[in-house]
PDB file of C-alpha atoms in Angstrom:
ATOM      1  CA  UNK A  27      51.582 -13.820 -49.573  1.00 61.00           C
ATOM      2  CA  UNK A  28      52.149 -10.125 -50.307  1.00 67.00           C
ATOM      3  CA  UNK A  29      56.012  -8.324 -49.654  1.00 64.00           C
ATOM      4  CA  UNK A  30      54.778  -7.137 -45.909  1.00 68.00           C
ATOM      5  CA  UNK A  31      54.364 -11.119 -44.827  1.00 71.00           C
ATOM      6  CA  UNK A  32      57.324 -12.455 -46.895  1.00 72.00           C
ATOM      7  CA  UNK A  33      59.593  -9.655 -47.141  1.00 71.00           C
ATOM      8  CA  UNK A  34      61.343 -12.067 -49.992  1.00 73.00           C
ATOM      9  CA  UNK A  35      58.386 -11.106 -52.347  1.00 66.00           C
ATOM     10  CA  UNK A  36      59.300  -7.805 -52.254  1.00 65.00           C
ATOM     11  CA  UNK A  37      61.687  -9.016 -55.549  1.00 60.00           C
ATOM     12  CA  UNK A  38      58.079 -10.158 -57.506  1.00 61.00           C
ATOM     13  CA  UNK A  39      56.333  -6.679 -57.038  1.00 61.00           C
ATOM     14  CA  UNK A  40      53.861  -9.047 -54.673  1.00 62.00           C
ATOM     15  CA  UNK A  41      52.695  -5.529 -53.140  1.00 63.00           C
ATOM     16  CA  UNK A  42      48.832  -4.958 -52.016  1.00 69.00           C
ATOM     17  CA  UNK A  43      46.167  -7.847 -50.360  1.00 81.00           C
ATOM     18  CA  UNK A  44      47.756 -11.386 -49.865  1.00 86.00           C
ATOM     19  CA  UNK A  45      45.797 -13.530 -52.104  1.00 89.00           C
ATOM     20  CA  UNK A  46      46.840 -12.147 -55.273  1.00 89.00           C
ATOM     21  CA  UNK A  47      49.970 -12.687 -57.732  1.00 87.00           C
ATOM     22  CA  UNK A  48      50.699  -9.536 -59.726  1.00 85.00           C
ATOM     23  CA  UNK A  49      50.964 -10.089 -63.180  1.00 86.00           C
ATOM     24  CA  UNK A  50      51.131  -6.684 -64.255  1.00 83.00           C
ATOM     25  CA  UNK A  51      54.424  -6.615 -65.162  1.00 78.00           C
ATOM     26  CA  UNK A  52      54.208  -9.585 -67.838  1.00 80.00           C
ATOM     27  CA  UNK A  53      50.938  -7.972 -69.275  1.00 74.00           C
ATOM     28  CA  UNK A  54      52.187  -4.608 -70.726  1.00 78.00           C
ATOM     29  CA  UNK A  55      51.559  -2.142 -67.671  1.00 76.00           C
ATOM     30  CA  UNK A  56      47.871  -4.006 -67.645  1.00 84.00           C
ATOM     31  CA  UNK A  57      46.582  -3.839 -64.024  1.00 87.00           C
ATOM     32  CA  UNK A  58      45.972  -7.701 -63.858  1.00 89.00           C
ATOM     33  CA  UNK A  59      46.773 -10.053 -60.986  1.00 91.00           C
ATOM     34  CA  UNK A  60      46.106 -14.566 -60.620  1.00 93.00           C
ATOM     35  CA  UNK A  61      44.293 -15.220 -57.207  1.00 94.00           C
ATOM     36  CA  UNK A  62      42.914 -18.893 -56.479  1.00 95.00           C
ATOM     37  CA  UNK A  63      39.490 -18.924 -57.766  1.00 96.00           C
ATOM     38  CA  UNK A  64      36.604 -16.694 -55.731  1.00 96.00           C
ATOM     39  CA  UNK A  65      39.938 -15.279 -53.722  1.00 96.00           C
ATOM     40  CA  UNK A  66      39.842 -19.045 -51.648  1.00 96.00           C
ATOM     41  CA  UNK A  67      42.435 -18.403 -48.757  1.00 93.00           C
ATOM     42  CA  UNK A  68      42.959 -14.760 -49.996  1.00 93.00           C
ATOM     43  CA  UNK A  69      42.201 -11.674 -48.177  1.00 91.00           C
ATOM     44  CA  UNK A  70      38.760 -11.729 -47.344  1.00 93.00           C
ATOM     45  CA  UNK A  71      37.672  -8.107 -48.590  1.00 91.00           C
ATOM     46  CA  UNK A  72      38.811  -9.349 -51.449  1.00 93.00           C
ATOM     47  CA  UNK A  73      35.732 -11.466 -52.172  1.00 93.00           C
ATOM     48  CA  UNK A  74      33.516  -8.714 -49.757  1.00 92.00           C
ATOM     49  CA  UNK A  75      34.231  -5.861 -52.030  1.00 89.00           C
ATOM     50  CA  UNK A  76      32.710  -7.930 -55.343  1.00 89.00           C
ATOM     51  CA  UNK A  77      29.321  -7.491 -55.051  1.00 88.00           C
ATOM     52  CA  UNK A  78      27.533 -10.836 -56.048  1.00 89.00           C
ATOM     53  CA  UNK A  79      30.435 -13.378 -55.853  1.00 91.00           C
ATOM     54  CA  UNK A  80      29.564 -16.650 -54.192  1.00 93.00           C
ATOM     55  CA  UNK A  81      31.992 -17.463 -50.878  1.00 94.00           C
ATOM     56  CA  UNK A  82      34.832 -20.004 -52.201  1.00 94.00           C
ATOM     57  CA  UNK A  83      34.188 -23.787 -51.806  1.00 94.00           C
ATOM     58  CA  UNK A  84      37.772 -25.609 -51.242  1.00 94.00           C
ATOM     59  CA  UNK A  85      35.664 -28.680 -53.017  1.00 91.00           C
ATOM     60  CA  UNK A  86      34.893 -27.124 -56.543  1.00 92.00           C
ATOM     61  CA  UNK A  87      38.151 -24.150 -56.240  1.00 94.00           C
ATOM     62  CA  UNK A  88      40.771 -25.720 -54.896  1.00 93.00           C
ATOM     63  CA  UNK A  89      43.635 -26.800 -57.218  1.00 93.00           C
ATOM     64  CA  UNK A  90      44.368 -30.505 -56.649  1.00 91.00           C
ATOM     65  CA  UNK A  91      47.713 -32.747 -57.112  1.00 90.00           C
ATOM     66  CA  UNK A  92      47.671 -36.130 -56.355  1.00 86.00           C
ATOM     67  CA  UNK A  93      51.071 -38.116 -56.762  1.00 84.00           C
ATOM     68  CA  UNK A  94      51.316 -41.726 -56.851  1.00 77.00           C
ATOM     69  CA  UNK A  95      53.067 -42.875 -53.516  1.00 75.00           C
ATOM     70  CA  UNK A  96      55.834 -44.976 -55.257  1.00 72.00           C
ATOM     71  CA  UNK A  97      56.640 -43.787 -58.419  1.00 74.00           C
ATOM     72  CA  UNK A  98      56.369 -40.159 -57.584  1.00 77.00           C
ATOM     73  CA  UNK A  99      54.284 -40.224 -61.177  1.00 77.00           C
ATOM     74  CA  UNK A 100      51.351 -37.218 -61.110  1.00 80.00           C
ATOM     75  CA  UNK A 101      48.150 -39.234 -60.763  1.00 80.00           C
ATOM     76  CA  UNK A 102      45.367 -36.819 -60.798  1.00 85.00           C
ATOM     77  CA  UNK A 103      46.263 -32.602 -61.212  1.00 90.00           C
ATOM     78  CA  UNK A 104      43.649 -30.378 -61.210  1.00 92.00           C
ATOM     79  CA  UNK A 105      44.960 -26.528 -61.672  1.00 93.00           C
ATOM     80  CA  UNK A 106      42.124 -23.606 -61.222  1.00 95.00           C
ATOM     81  CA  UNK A 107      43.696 -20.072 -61.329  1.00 96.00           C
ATOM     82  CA  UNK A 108      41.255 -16.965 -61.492  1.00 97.00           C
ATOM     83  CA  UNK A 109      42.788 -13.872 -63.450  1.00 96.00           C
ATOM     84  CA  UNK A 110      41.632 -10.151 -62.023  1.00 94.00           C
ATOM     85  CA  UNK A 111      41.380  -6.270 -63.414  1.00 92.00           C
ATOM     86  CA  UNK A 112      42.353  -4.049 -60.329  1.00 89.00           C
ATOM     87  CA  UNK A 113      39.869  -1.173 -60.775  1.00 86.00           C
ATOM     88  CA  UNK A 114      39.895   2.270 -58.903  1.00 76.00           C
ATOM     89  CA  UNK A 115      39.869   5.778 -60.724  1.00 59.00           C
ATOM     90  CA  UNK A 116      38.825   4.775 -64.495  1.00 56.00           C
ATOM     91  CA  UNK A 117      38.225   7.686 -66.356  1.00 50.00           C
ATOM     92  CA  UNK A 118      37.184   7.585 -70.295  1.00 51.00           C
ATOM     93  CA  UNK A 119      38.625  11.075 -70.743  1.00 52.00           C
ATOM     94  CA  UNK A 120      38.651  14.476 -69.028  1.00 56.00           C
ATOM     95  CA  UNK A 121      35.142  15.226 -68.913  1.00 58.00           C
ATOM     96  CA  UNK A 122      32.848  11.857 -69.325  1.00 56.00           C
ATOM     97  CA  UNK A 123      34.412   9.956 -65.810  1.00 52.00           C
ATOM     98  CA  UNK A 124      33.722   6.309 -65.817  1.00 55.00           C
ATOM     99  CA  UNK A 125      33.368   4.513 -62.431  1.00 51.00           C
ATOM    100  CA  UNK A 126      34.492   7.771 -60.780  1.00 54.00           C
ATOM    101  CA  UNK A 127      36.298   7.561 -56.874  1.00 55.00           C
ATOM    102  CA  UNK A 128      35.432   3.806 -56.930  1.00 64.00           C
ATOM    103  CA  UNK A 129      37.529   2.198 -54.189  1.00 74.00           C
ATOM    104  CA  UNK A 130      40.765  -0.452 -55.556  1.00 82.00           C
ATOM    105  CA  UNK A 131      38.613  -3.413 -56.552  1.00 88.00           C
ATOM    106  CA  UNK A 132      40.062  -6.622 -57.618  1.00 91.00           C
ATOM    107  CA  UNK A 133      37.017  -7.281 -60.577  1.00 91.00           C
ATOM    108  CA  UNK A 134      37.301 -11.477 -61.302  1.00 95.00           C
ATOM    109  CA  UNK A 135      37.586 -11.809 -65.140  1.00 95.00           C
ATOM    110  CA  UNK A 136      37.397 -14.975 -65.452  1.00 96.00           C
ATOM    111  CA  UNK A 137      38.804 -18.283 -63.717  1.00 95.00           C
ATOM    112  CA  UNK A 138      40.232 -21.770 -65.984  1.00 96.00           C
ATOM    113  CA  UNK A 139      40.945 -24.722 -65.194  1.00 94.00           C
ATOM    114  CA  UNK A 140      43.102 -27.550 -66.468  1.00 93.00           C
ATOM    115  CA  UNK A 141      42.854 -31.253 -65.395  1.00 90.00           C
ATOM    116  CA  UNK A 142      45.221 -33.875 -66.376  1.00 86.00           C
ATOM    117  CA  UNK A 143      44.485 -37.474 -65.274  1.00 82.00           C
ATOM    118  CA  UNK A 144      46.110 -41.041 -65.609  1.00 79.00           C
ATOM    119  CA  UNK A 145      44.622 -43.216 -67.924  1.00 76.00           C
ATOM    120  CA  UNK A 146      42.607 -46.256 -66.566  1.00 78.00           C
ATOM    121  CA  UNK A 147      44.981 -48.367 -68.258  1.00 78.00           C
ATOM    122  CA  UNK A 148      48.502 -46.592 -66.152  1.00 74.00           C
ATOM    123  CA  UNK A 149      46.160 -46.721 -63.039  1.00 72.00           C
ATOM    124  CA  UNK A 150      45.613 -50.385 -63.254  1.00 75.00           C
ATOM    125  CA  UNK A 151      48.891 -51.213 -63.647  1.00 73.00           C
ATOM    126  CA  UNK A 152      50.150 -48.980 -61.147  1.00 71.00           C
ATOM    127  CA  UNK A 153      47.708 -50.718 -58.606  1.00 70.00           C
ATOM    128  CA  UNK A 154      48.841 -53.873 -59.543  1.00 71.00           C
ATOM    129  CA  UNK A 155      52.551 -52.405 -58.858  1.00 71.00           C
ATOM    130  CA  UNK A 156      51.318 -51.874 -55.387  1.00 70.00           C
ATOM    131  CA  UNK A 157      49.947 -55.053 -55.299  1.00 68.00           C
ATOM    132  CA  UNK A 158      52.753 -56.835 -55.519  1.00 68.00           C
ATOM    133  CA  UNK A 159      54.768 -54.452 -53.023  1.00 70.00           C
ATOM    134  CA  UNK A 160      52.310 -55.420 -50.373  1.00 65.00           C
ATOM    135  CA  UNK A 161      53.239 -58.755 -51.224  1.00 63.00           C
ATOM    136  CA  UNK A 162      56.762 -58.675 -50.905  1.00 67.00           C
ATOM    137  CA  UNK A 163      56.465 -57.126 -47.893  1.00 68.00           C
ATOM    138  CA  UNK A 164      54.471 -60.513 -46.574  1.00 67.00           C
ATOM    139  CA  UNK A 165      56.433 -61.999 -48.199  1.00 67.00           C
ATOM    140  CA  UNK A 166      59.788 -60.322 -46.140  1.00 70.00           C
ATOM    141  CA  UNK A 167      57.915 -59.967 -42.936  1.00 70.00           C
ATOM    142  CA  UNK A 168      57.002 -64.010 -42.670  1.00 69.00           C
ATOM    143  CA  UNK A 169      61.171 -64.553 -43.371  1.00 66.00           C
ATOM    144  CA  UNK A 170      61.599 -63.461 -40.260  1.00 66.00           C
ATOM    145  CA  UNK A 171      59.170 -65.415 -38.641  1.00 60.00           C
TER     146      UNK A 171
END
């Protein structure tokens, strides 16, 4: 969320459209901001003012963390981050303009993702870990019976 929801963002230059993480400052002066992938939950003239772009689908852009309930051990992490060139007035020199009074655009660059998953062999024995919790809980419930 931008500095004029959180006013505690204020601190990470998080000025502009909610939706987007400024990274300008940590890329030389370069005009580039992180936004979840086809601006999903972002300001929505974000994604209206890139001609083109396909509406965001939670299933295939959503970054994903599942935890395992007892160990607290990362089961499944899926990370998708989309990194963006804010565009306006470009100019290639004083008389050739480039992309003249073009309105602030957020232009995707590209999007990544990462994907870390337990091995069969972990997930097998961390069902059989839950296995025998469900027993012991039988197993405790029918000592009070």
């Amino acid at each position: 969320l931008n500095a004029s929801t959180v006013k505690e963002n204020d601190a990470y230059y998080q000025y502009g459209r909610s939706g987007l993480l400024n990274l300008s400052r940590i890329s030389t002066g370069t005009p580039l901001f992180a936004s979840k992938v086809h601006f999903l939950d972002a300001d929505p003239s974000l994604l209206s003012d890139v001609v083109g772009l396909e509406p965001p689908d939670p299933a295939r852009h959503e970054s994903i963390l599942n935890i395992h309930e007892s160990t607290g051990i990362t089961a499944e992490q899926r990370s998708r981050l989309q990194f963006n060139l804010k565009i306006g007035d470009i100019y290639i020199n004083e008389r050739n303009h480039f992309l003249v009074n073009m309105n602030e655009t957020y232009l995707p660059l590209f999007w990544m993702e990462t994907i870390e998953l337990m091995s069969r062999h972990h997930q097998k024995q961390f069902h059989e870990l839950d296995d025998i919790k469900m027993f012991l809980r039988v197993v405790k419930i029918f000592a009070y019976i």
